[in-house]
Coordinates of N, CA and C in Angstrom, one line a residue:
M1 N 127.6 50.1 155.6 CA 128.4 49.9 154.4 C 129.8 49.7 154.8
K2 N 130.5 48.7 154.1 CA 131.9 48.4 154.4 C 132.8 49.5 154.0
Q3 N 134.0 49.6 154.5 CA 134.9 50.7 154.2 C 135.3 50.7 152.8
E4 N 135.5 49.5 152.2 CA 135.9 49.5 150.8 C 134.8 50.0 149.9
E5 N 133.5 49.6 150.2 CA 132.4 50.0 149.4 C 132.2 51.5 149.5
S6 N 132.4 52.0 150.8 CA 132.2 53.4 151.0 C 133.3 54.2 150.2
K7 N 134.5 53.7 150.1 CA 135.6 54.3 149.3 C 135.2 54.3 147.9
S8 N 134.7 53.2 147.4 CA 134.3 53.1 146.0 C 133.2 54.1 145.6
V9 N 132.2 54.2 146.4 CA 131.1 55.2 146.2 C 131.6 56.6 146.2
T10 N 132.6 56.9 147.1 CA 133.1 58.3 147.2 C 133.9 58.6 145.9
E11 N 134.6 57.6 145.4 CA 135.4 57.8 144.1 C 134.5 58.1 143.0
L12 N 133.4 57.3 142.9 CA 132.4 57.5 141.8 C 131.7 58.8 141.9
M13 N 131.5 59.3 143.0 CA 130.8 60.6 143.2 C 131.6 61.8 142.9
E14 N 132.9 61.6 142.6 CA 133.8 62.7 142.3 C 133.6 63.2 140.9
Y15 N 132.9 62.4 140.0 CA 132.7 62.7 138.6 C 131.3 63.2 138.4
P16 N 131.1 64.2 137.5 CA 129.8 64.7 137.2 C 128.9 63.6 136.7
P17 N 127.6 63.6 137.0 CA 126.7 62.5 136.7 C 126.5 62.3 135.2
D18 N 126.8 63.4 134.4 CA 126.6 63.3 132.9 C 127.9 63.0 132.2
T19 N 128.8 62.3 132.8 CA 130.1 61.9 132.2 C 130.3 60.4 132.3
A20 N 131.3 59.9 131.6 CA 131.6 58.5 131.7 C 131.9 58.0 133.1
G21 N 132.6 58.9 133.9 CA 132.9 58.6 135.3 C 131.7 58.5 136.1
G22 N 130.7 59.4 135.8 CA 129.5 59.4 136.6 C 128.6 58.2 136.3
L23 N 128.7 57.6 135.1 CA 127.9 56.4 134.7 C 128.6 55.1 135.0
M24 N 129.9 55.1 135.2 CA 130.6 53.8 135.4 C 130.3 53.1 136.7
T25 N 130.6 51.9 136.7 CA 130.5 51.0 137.9 C 131.8 50.4 138.1
N26 N 132.1 50.1 139.4 CA 133.4 49.4 139.7 C 133.2 47.9 139.8
R27 N 132.1 47.4 139.4 CA 131.8 46.0 139.5 C 132.1 45.4 138.1
Y28 N 133.3 44.9 138.0 CA 133.7 44.3 136.7 C 134.8 43.2 137.0
V29 N 135.1 42.5 136.1 CA 136.1 41.4 136.2 C 137.4 41.7 135.4
W30 N 138.5 41.8 136.1 CA 139.8 42.0 135.4 C 140.7 40.8 135.6
I31 N 141.5 40.5 134.7 CA 142.4 39.4 134.8 C 143.8 39.7 134.3
P32 N 144.8 39.2 134.9 CA 146.2 39.5 134.5 C 146.5 38.8 133.1
R33 N 147.3 39.3 132.4 CA 147.6 38.7 131.1 C 148.3 37.4 131.2
S34 N 148.9 37.1 132.3 CA 149.7 35.9 132.5 C 148.8 34.7 133.0
F35 N 147.5 35.0 133.2 CA 146.5 33.9 133.6 C 146.3 32.9 132.5
T36 N 146.0 31.7 132.9 CA 145.5 30.7 132.0 C 144.0 30.8 131.9
V37 N 143.4 30.1 130.9 CA 142.0 30.1 130.8 C 141.3 29.5 132.1
R38 N 142.0 28.5 132.6 CA 141.5 27.8 133.8 C 141.4 28.8 135.0
E39 N 142.5 29.6 135.1 CA 142.5 30.6 136.2 C 141.5 31.7 136.0
A40 N 141.3 32.1 134.8 CA 140.3 33.2 134.5 C 138.9 32.7 134.8
V41 N 138.6 31.5 134.4 CA 137.3 30.9 134.7 C 137.1 30.8 136.2
A42 N 138.1 30.4 136.9 CA 138.0 30.3 138.4 C 137.7 31.6 139.0
K43 N 138.4 32.7 138.5 CA 138.1 34.0 139.1 C 136.7 34.5 138.7
L44 N 136.2 34.1 137.5 CA 134.9 34.5 137.1 C 133.9 33.9 138.1
K45 N 134.1 32.7 138.5 CA 133.1 32.0 139.4 C 133.1 32.7 140.8
V46 N 134.2 33.2 141.2 CA 134.3 33.9 142.5 C 133.5 35.3 142.4
F47 N 133.7 36.0 141.3 CA 133.1 37.3 141.2 C 131.7 37.3 140.5
A48 N 131.3 36.2 140.0 CA 130.0 36.2 139.3 C 128.8 36.6 140.1
E49 N 128.8 36.3 141.4 CA 127.7 36.6 142.2 C 127.6 38.1 142.7
I50 N 128.8 38.7 142.7 CA 128.8 40.1 143.2 C 128.9 41.1 142.0
T51 N 129.1 40.6 140.8 CA 129.2 41.4 139.6 C 127.9 41.3 138.9
K52 N 127.2 42.4 138.7 CA 125.8 42.4 138.1 C 125.9 42.0 136.6
H53 N 126.8 42.7 135.9 CA 126.9 42.5 134.5 C 128.3 42.1 134.1
I54 N 128.5 40.9 133.5 CA 129.8 40.5 133.0 C 129.7 40.2 131.6
Y55 N 130.1 41.2 130.8 CA 130.0 41.1 129.3 C 131.4 40.7 128.8
Y56 N 132.4 41.4 129.3 CA 133.8 41.2 128.8 C 134.7 41.0 130.1
F57 N 135.9 40.4 129.8 CA 136.9 40.3 130.9 C 138.0 41.2 130.4
Y58 N 138.4 42.1 131.3 CA 139.4 43.1 130.9 C 140.8 42.6 131.4
V59 N 141.8 42.7 130.4 CA 143.1 42.2 130.7 C 144.0 43.4 131.1
V60 N 144.7 43.3 132.2 CA 145.5 44.3 132.7 C 146.9 43.8 133.0
D61 N 147.9 44.8 133.1 CA 149.2 44.4 133.4 C 149.4 44.4 134.9
K62 N 150.7 44.3 135.4 CA 150.9 44.2 136.8 C 150.6 45.6 137.6
D63 N 150.5 46.7 136.8 CA 150.2 48.0 137.4 C 148.7 48.3 137.2
R64 N 147.9 47.3 136.7 CA 146.5 47.4 136.5 C 146.2 48.4 135.4
R65 N 147.1 48.5 134.4 CA 146.8 49.3 133.2 C 146.1 48.4 132.2
L66 N 145.1 49.0 131.6 CA 144.3 48.2 130.6 C 145.1 47.9 129.4
I67 N 145.1 46.6 129.0 CA 145.8 46.1 127.8 C 144.8 45.7 126.7
S68 N 143.9 44.9 127.1 CA 143.0 44.3 126.1 C 141.7 43.7 126.8
F69 N 141.0 42.8 126.2 CA 139.8 42.2 126.8 C 139.6 40.9 126.1
L70 N 138.7 40.1 126.7 CA 138.2 38.8 126.2 C 136.7 38.8 126.4
S71 N 136.0 38.0 125.6 CA 134.6 37.8 125.7 C 134.3 36.4 126.3
H72 N 133.1 36.1 126.7 CA 132.7 34.8 127.2 C 133.0 33.7 126.1
R73 N 132.8 34.1 124.9 CA 132.9 33.1 123.8 C 134.4 32.7 123.7
D74 N 135.3 33.7 123.9 CA 136.7 33.4 123.8 C 137.2 32.4 124.8
L75 N 136.6 32.5 126.0 CA 137.0 31.6 127.1 C 136.4 30.2 126.9
V76 N 135.2 30.2 126.4 CA 134.5 28.9 126.3 C 135.1 28.1 125.2
L77 N 135.6 28.7 124.1 CA 136.2 28.0 123.0 C 137.6 27.6 123.2
A78 N 138.3 28.3 124.2 CA 139.7 28.0 124.4 C 139.9 26.8 125.3
D79 N 141.2 26.3 125.2 CA 141.6 25.2 126.0 C 141.9 25.7 127.4
S80 N 141.8 24.9 128.4 CA 142.0 25.3 129.8 C 143.4 25.8 130.0
D81 N 144.4 25.3 129.3 CA 145.8 25.7 129.5 C 146.3 26.8 128.6
D82 N 145.4 27.3 127.8 CA 145.8 28.5 126.9 C 146.0 29.7 127.8
L83 N 146.9 30.5 127.4 CA 147.2 31.8 128.1 C 146.3 32.9 127.6
V84 N 145.9 33.8 128.6 CA 145.1 34.9 128.2 C 145.7 35.8 127.2
E85 N 147.0 36.0 127.4 CA 147.7 36.9 126.5 C 147.8 36.4 125.1
D86 N 147.6 35.1 124.9 CA 147.5 34.6 123.5 C 146.2 34.7 122.9
L87 N 145.1 34.9 123.7 CA 143.8 34.9 123.2 C 143.2 36.4 123.1
M88 N 143.8 37.3 123.9 CA 143.2 38.6 124.0 C 143.4 39.4 122.7
Y89 N 142.5 40.3 122.5 CA 142.5 41.2 121.3 C 143.6 42.2 121.3
Q90 N 144.1 42.6 120.2 CA 145.2 43.5 120.1 C 144.8 44.9 120.4
R91 N 143.5 45.3 120.3 CA 143.1 46.6 120.5 C 141.8 46.6 121.3
V92 N 141.6 47.7 122.0 CA 140.4 47.8 122.9 C 139.9 49.2 122.9
I93 N 138.6 49.4 122.9 CA 138.0 50.7 123.0 C 137.9 51.1 124.4
S94 N 138.4 52.3 124.8 CA 138.2 52.8 126.1 C 137.9 54.3 126.1
V95 N 137.4 54.8 127.2 CA 137.0 56.2 127.2 C 137.5 56.9 128.5
P96 N 137.8 58.2 128.5 CA 138.3 58.9 129.7 C 137.1 59.1 130.6
P97 N 137.3 59.3 131.9 CA 136.2 59.5 132.8 C 135.4 60.8 132.6
H98 N 136.0 61.8 132.0 CA 135.3 63.1 131.9 C 134.6 63.2 130.5
M99 N 134.6 62.1 129.7 CA 133.9 62.2 128.4 C 132.4 62.4 128.7
D100 N 131.7 63.2 127.9 CA 130.3 63.5 128.0 C 129.5 62.2 127.7
Q101 N 128.4 62.0 128.4 CA 127.6 60.8 128.3 C 127.1 60.6 126.9
E102 N 126.8 61.7 126.2 CA 126.3 61.5 124.9 C 127.3 61.0 123.9
E103 N 128.6 61.4 124.1 CA 129.7 60.8 123.3 C 129.9 59.3 123.6
V104 N 129.7 59.0 124.9 CA 129.9 57.6 125.3 C 128.8 56.7 124.6
A105 N 127.5 57.3 124.6 CA 126.4 56.6 124.0 C 126.7 56.4 122.5
S106 N 127.3 57.4 121.8 CA 127.6 57.3 120.4 C 128.6 56.2 120.1
I107 N 129.6 56.0 121.0 CA 130.6 55.0 120.9 C 129.9 53.6 121.0
F108 N 129.0 53.5 121.9 CA 128.3 52.2 122.1 C 127.6 51.8 120.8
Q109 N 126.9 52.8 120.2 CA 126.1 52.6 119.0 C 127.0 52.3 117.8
K110 N 128.1 53.0 117.7 CA 128.9 52.9 116.6 C 129.6 51.5 116.5
Y111 N 130.0 51.0 117.6 CA 130.8 49.7 117.7 C 130.0 48.6 118.2
D112 N 128.7 48.7 118.5 CA 127.8 47.7 119.0 C 128.4 47.0 120.2
L113 N 128.7 47.7 121.2 CA 129.4 47.2 122.4 C 128.3 46.9 123.5
L114 N 128.7 46.1 124.5 CA 127.9 45.8 125.7 C 128.4 46.5 126.9
S115 N 129.7 46.8 126.9 CA 130.3 47.6 127.9 C 131.6 48.3 127.4
V116 N 132.0 49.4 128.1 CA 133.2 50.1 127.7 C 134.0 50.4 128.9
P117 N 135.3 50.1 128.9 CA 136.1 50.4 130.1 C 136.4 51.9 130.2
V118 N 136.5 52.4 131.4 CA 136.9 53.8 131.6 C 138.3 53.8 132.2
V119 N 139.2 54.6 131.6 CA 140.6 54.6 132.1 C 141.0 56.0 132.3
D120 N 142.0 56.2 133.2 CA 142.5 57.5 133.5 C 143.6 57.8 132.6
E121 N 144.4 58.9 132.8 CA 145.4 59.4 131.9 C 146.6 58.4 131.8
Q122 N 146.8 57.5 132.8 CA 147.8 56.5 132.8 C 147.3 55.2 132.3
D123 N 146.1 55.1 131.8 CA 145.5 53.9 131.3 C 145.1 52.9 132.4
H124 N 145.1 53.4 133.6 CA 144.6 52.5 134.7 C 143.1 52.3 134.6
L125 N 142.7 51.1 134.8 CA 141.3 50.8 134.7 C 140.5 51.3 135.9
A126 N 139.6 52.2 135.7 CA 138.8 52.8 136.8 C 137.5 52.2 137.0
G127 N 136.9 51.7 135.9 CA 135.5 51.1 135.9 C 135.0 50.8 134.5
I128 N 133.8 50.5 134.4 CA 133.2 50.2 133.1 C 131.8 50.9 133.0
V129 N 131.4 51.2 131.8 CA 130.0 51.7 131.6 C 129.3 50.6 130.8
T130 N 128.1 50.2 131.3 CA 127.4 49.1 130.7 C 126.3 49.6 129.7
V131 N 125.9 48.8 128.8 CA 124.9 49.2 127.9 C 123.5 49.5 128.5
D132 N 123.3 49.0 129.7 CA 122.0 49.3 130.4 C 122.0 50.8 130.8
D133 N 123.1 51.3 131.3 CA 123.2 52.7 131.6 C 123.1 53.6 130.4
V134 N 123.7 53.1 129.3 CA 123.7 53.9 128.1 C 122.3 54.1 127.5
I135 N 121.5 53.0 127.6 CA 120.2 53.1 127.1 C 119.4 54.2 127.8
D136 N 119.6 54.3 129.1 CA 119.0 55.4 129.8 C 119.4 56.8 129.3
V137 N 120.7 56.8 129.0 CA 121.3 58.1 128.5 C 120.7 58.4 127.2
M138 N 120.6 57.4 126.3 CA 120.0 57.7 124.9 C 118.6 58.2 125.1
I139 N 117.8 57.6 126.0 CA 116.4 58.1 126.1 C 116.4 59.5 126.7
E140 N 117.3 59.8 127.6 CA 117.3 61.1 128.2 C 117.7 62.2 127.2
E141 N 118.8 61.9 126.4 CA 119.3 62.8 125.4 C 118.2 63.0 124.3
T142 N 117.5 61.9 123.9 CA 116.5 62.0 122.9 C 115.4 62.9 123.3
N143 N 114.9 62.7 124.6 CA 113.8 63.5 125.1 C 114.3 65.0 125.2
E144 N 115.5 65.2 125.5 CA 116.0 66.6 125.6 C 116.0 67.2 124.2
D145 N 116.5 66.5 123.2 CA 116.5 67.1 121.9 C 115.1 67.3 121.3
I146 N 114.2 66.4 121.6 CA 112.8 66.5 121.1 C 112.1 67.7 121.8
G147 N 112.5 67.9 123.1 CA 111.9 69.0 123.8 C 112.4 70.3 123.2
K148 N 113.6 70.4 122.8 CA 114.1 71.6 122.1 C 113.4 71.9 120.8
F149 N 113.2 70.8 120.0 CA 112.5 70.9 118.8 C 111.0 71.4 119.0
A150 N 110.4 70.9 120.0 CA 109.0 71.2 120.3 C 108.8 72.4 121.1
A151 N 109.9 73.2 121.4 CA 109.8 74.4 122.1 C 109.2 74.2 123.5
S152 N 109.5 73.1 124.1 CA 108.9 72.9 125.4 C 110.0 72.7 126.5
G153 N 111.2 73.2 126.2 CA 112.3 73.0 127.1 C 113.1 71.8 126.9
K154 N 114.1 71.6 127.8 CA 115.0 70.5 127.6 C 114.4 69.1 127.9
D155 N 113.5 69.1 128.8 CA 113.0 67.8 129.3 C 111.5 67.6 128.9
I156 N 111.2 66.4 128.7 CA 109.8 66.1 128.4 C 109.3 65.1 129.4
D157 N 108.2 65.5 130.1 CA 107.6 64.6 131.1 C 106.2 64.5 130.8
F158 N 105.8 63.3 130.4 CA 104.4 63.1 130.0 C 103.4 63.1 131.2
H159 N 104.0 63.1 132.4 CA 103.2 63.1 133.6 C 103.1 64.5 134.2
T160 N 103.6 65.5 133.5 CA 103.5 66.8 133.9 C 102.1 67.3 133.8
S161 N 101.6 68.1 134.8 CA 100.2 68.6 134.7 C 100.0 69.5 133.5
A162 N 98.8 69.7 133.2 CA 98.5 70.5 132.0 C 98.9 72.0 132.2
F163 N 98.7 72.5 133.5 CA 99.1 73.8 133.8 C 100.6 74.0 133.6
S164 N 101.4 73.1 134.1 CA 102.9 73.2 134.0 C 103.3 73.1 132.6
A165 N 102.7 72.2 131.8 CA 103.1 72.1 130.4 C 102.7 73.4 129.6
A166 N 101.5 74.0 129.9 CA 101.1 75.2 129.2 C 102.0 76.4 129.6
K167 N 102.4 76.4 130.9 CA 103.3 77.5 131.4 C 104.7 77.4 130.7
R168 N 105.1 76.2 130.5 CA 106.4 76.0 129.8 C 106.4 76.4 128.4
R169 N 105.3 76.2 127.7 CA 105.2 76.5 126.2 C 104.6 77.9 126.0
L170 N 104.1 78.5 127.0 CA 103.4 79.8 126.8 C 104.2 80.8 126.1
P171 N 105.5 81.1 126.5 CA 106.3 82.1 125.8 C 106.4 81.9 124.3
W172 N 106.6 80.6 123.9 CA 106.8 80.3 122.5 C 105.4 80.5 121.8
L173 N 104.4 80.1 122.4 CA 103.0 80.3 121.8 C 102.7 81.7 121.6
I174 N 103.1 82.6 122.6 CA 102.8 84.0 122.5 C 103.6 84.6 121.3
L175 N 104.9 84.1 121.2 CA 105.7 84.6 120.1 C 105.1 84.2 118.8
L176 N 104.7 82.9 118.6 CA 104.0 82.5 117.4 C 102.8 83.3 117.1
L177 N 102.0 83.7 118.2 CA 100.8 84.5 118.0 C 101.1 85.8 117.4
F178 N 102.2 86.5 117.9 CA 102.6 87.8 117.4 C 103.1 87.7 116.0
L179 N 103.8 86.6 115.7 CA 104.3 86.4 114.3 C 103.1 86.2 113.3
G180 N 102.1 85.5 113.8 CA 100.9 85.4 112.9 C 100.2 86.7 112.7
M181 N 100.1 87.5 113.8 CA 99.5 88.8 113.6 C 100.3 89.7 112.7
L182 N 101.6 89.6 112.8 CA 102.5 90.3 111.9 C 102.3 89.9 110.4
S183 N 102.1 88.6 110.2 CA 101.8 88.2 108.8 C 100.5 88.7 108.3
G184 N 99.5 88.7 109.2 CA 98.2 89.3 108.8 C 98.3 90.8 108.5
S185 N 99.1 91.5 109.3 CA 99.2 92.9 109.0 C 99.9 93.2 107.7
I186 N 100.9 92.4 107.3 CA 101.6 92.5 106.0 C 100.6 92.3 104.9
I187 N 99.8 91.3 105.0 CA 98.8 90.9 104.0 C 97.8 92.1 103.8
S188 N 97.3 92.6 105.0 CA 96.3 93.7 104.9 C 96.9 95.0 104.3
F189 N 98.2 95.1 104.5 CA 98.9 96.3 103.9 C 98.9 96.3 102.4
F190 N 98.9 95.1 101.8 CA 98.8 94.9 100.4 C 97.4 94.6 99.9
E191 N 96.4 94.9 100.7 CA 95.1 94.6 100.3 C 94.7 95.2 98.9
G192 N 95.1 96.5 98.8 CA 94.8 97.2 97.5 C 95.4 96.5 96.3
T193 N 96.6 96.1 96.5 CA 97.3 95.4 95.4 C 96.6 94.1 95.0
L194 N 96.1 93.4 96.1 CA 95.4 92.1 95.8 C 94.1 92.4 95.1
Q195 N 93.4 93.5 95.4 CA 92.2 93.8 94.7 C 92.4 94.1 93.2
K196 N 93.6 94.7 92.9 CA 93.9 95.1 91.5 C 94.4 93.9 90.7
A197 N 95.1 93.0 91.4 CA 95.6 91.8 90.8 C 95.1 90.6 91.6
V198 N 93.9 90.2 91.2 CA 93.3 89.1 91.9 C 94.1 87.8 91.8
A199 N 94.8 87.6 90.7 CA 95.5 86.4 90.5 C 96.6 86.1 91.6
L200 N 97.0 87.2 92.2 CA 98.0 87.0 93.3 C 97.4 86.3 94.5
S201 N 96.1 86.4 94.7 CA 95.4 85.7 95.8 C 95.5 84.2 95.6
L202 N 95.7 83.7 94.4 CA 95.7 82.3 94.2 C 97.0 81.7 94.8
F203 N 98.0 82.5 95.0 CA 99.2 82.0 95.6 C 99.1 81.9 97.2
M204 N 98.1 82.6 97.8 CA 98.0 82.6 99.2 C 97.8 81.2 99.8
P205 N 96.9 80.4 99.2 CA 96.8 79.0 99.8 C 98.0 78.2 99.6
M206 N 98.8 78.4 98.5 CA 100.0 77.7 98.3 C 101.0 78.0 99.3
I207 N 101.1 79.3 99.7 CA 102.1 79.8 100.7 C 101.7 79.2 102.0
A208 N 100.4 79.3 102.3 CA 99.9 78.7 103.6 C 100.2 77.2 103.7
G209 N 100.1 76.6 102.6 CA 100.3 75.1 102.6 C 101.8 74.7 102.8
M210 N 102.6 75.7 102.6 CA 104.1 75.4 102.7 C 104.4 75.2 104.2
R211 N 103.5 75.4 105.1 CA 103.8 75.2 106.5 C 104.0 73.7 106.8
V212 N 103.6 72.9 105.8 CA 103.9 71.4 105.9 C 105.4 71.1 105.9
I213 N 106.1 72.0 105.1 CA 107.5 71.7 104.9 C 108.3 71.7 106.3
P214 N 108.1 72.7 107.2 CA 108.8 72.6 108.5 C 108.4 71.4 109.3
A215 N 107.1 71.0 109.2 CA 106.7 69.8 109.9 C 107.4 68.5 109.3
H216 N 107.6 68.5 108.0 CA 108.3 67.4 107.4 C 109.7 67.4 107.8
S217 N 110.4 68.6 107.8 CA 111.8 68.7 108.2 C 111.9 68.3 109.7
L218 N 110.9 68.7 110.5 CA 111.0 68.3 111.9 C 110.9 66.8 112.1
S219 N 110.0 66.1 111.4 CA 109.9 64.7 111.5 C 111.2 64.0 111.1
L220 N 111.9 64.5 110.1 CA 113.1 63.9 109.7 C 114.2 64.1 110.7
S221 N 114.2 65.3 111.3 CA 115.2 65.7 112.3 C 115.0 64.8 113.6
L222 N 113.8 64.6 114.0 CA 113.5 63.7 115.1 C 113.9 62.3 114.8
S223 N 113.7 61.9 113.6 CA 114.1 60.5 113.2 C 115.6 60.4 113.3
G224 N 116.3 61.4 112.9 CA 117.8 61.4 112.9 C 118.3 61.4 114.4
V225 N 117.6 62.2 115.2 CA 118.0 62.2 116.6 C 117.8 60.8 117.3
W226 N 116.7 60.2 116.9 CA 116.4 58.9 117.6 C 117.4 57.8 117.1
L227 N 117.6 57.8 115.8 CA 118.4 56.7 115.2 C 119.9 56.9 115.3
R228 N 120.3 58.2 115.4 CA 121.7 58.6 115.5 C 122.5 57.9 114.4
T229 N 122.0 58.0 113.2 CA 122.6 57.3 112.0 C 124.0 57.8 111.8
N230 N 124.9 56.8 111.7 CA 126.3 57.1 111.5 C 126.8 56.3 110.3
L231 N 126.9 56.9 109.1 CA 127.3 56.2 107.9 C 128.7 55.8 107.8
K232 N 129.6 56.5 108.6 CA 131.0 56.2 108.6 C 131.4 55.2 109.6
K233 N 131.1 54.0 109.4 CA 131.4 52.9 110.3 C 132.9 52.6 110.2
D234 N 133.5 52.4 111.3 CA 134.9 52.0 111.3 C 135.1 50.6 110.8
S235 N 136.1 50.5 109.8 CA 136.3 49.2 109.2 C 137.2 48.3 110.0
L236 N 137.8 48.8 111.0 CA 138.7 47.9 111.8 C 137.9 47.0 112.7
P237 N 138.3 45.7 112.8 CA 137.5 44.8 113.6 C 137.6 45.1 115.1
R238 N 138.7 45.6 115.6 CA 138.8 46.0 117.0 C 139.5 47.3 117.0
P239 N 138.8 48.4 117.1 CA 139.4 49.8 116.9 C 140.2 50.1 118.2
F240 N 141.0 51.2 118.0 CA 141.9 51.7 119.0 C 141.1 52.4 120.1
S241 N 141.8 52.8 121.2 CA 141.1 53.5 122.3 C 140.6 54.8 121.9
V242 N 139.5 55.2 122.5 CA 138.8 56.5 122.2 C 139.1 57.4 123.4
N243 N 140.1 58.3 123.3 CA 140.5 59.2 124.4 C 140.5 60.6 123.9

């Protein structure tokens, strides 16, 4: 491994894996605001082979502080002599390196992004988080939430053996068993009352049928976890930084 690559890997390992810094990659394309479109395209050709995902081009100043960004479409439609600073957007979404991965995933979904830049406290561009990494986060977080709902722990692994799965759920099943026994004891305690007022027994099937309500609520909750519905969409075309 080259010395520069080793240094980059070391810097990335400084951040917890469940944060924006842990998800980010240092393989991205940045361009100075003083570049022309011709110079930007030339730099893209140089870095295209070593950069896995190029969704946006990030515009920085002389101190490599993030200013704005451009898309492929912006460069394709522009003239070769146009300046980057005349084409770049006025606002850009960015995240701090210690932001939780679930919050990062929410930002991707809210603004329909393909990548998000990660900046430090001085707005220096440290890396980017791509949509490919965020998809993995969404699946992980959804499985964790479903596992909590299903009383099977934080993680769900469909390849887990039957014994391990039963061991994980056994405490909750035992608890539900004792709760059922408690319900039966309460009913037996009022057995005399039921014999005197037979009409009350008509309500027992109705009460038992109400167990469908938690299942219905659970299905709605799982749907909300999966979709992450956010009704309050930002009306700005290019929102400000998220820090």
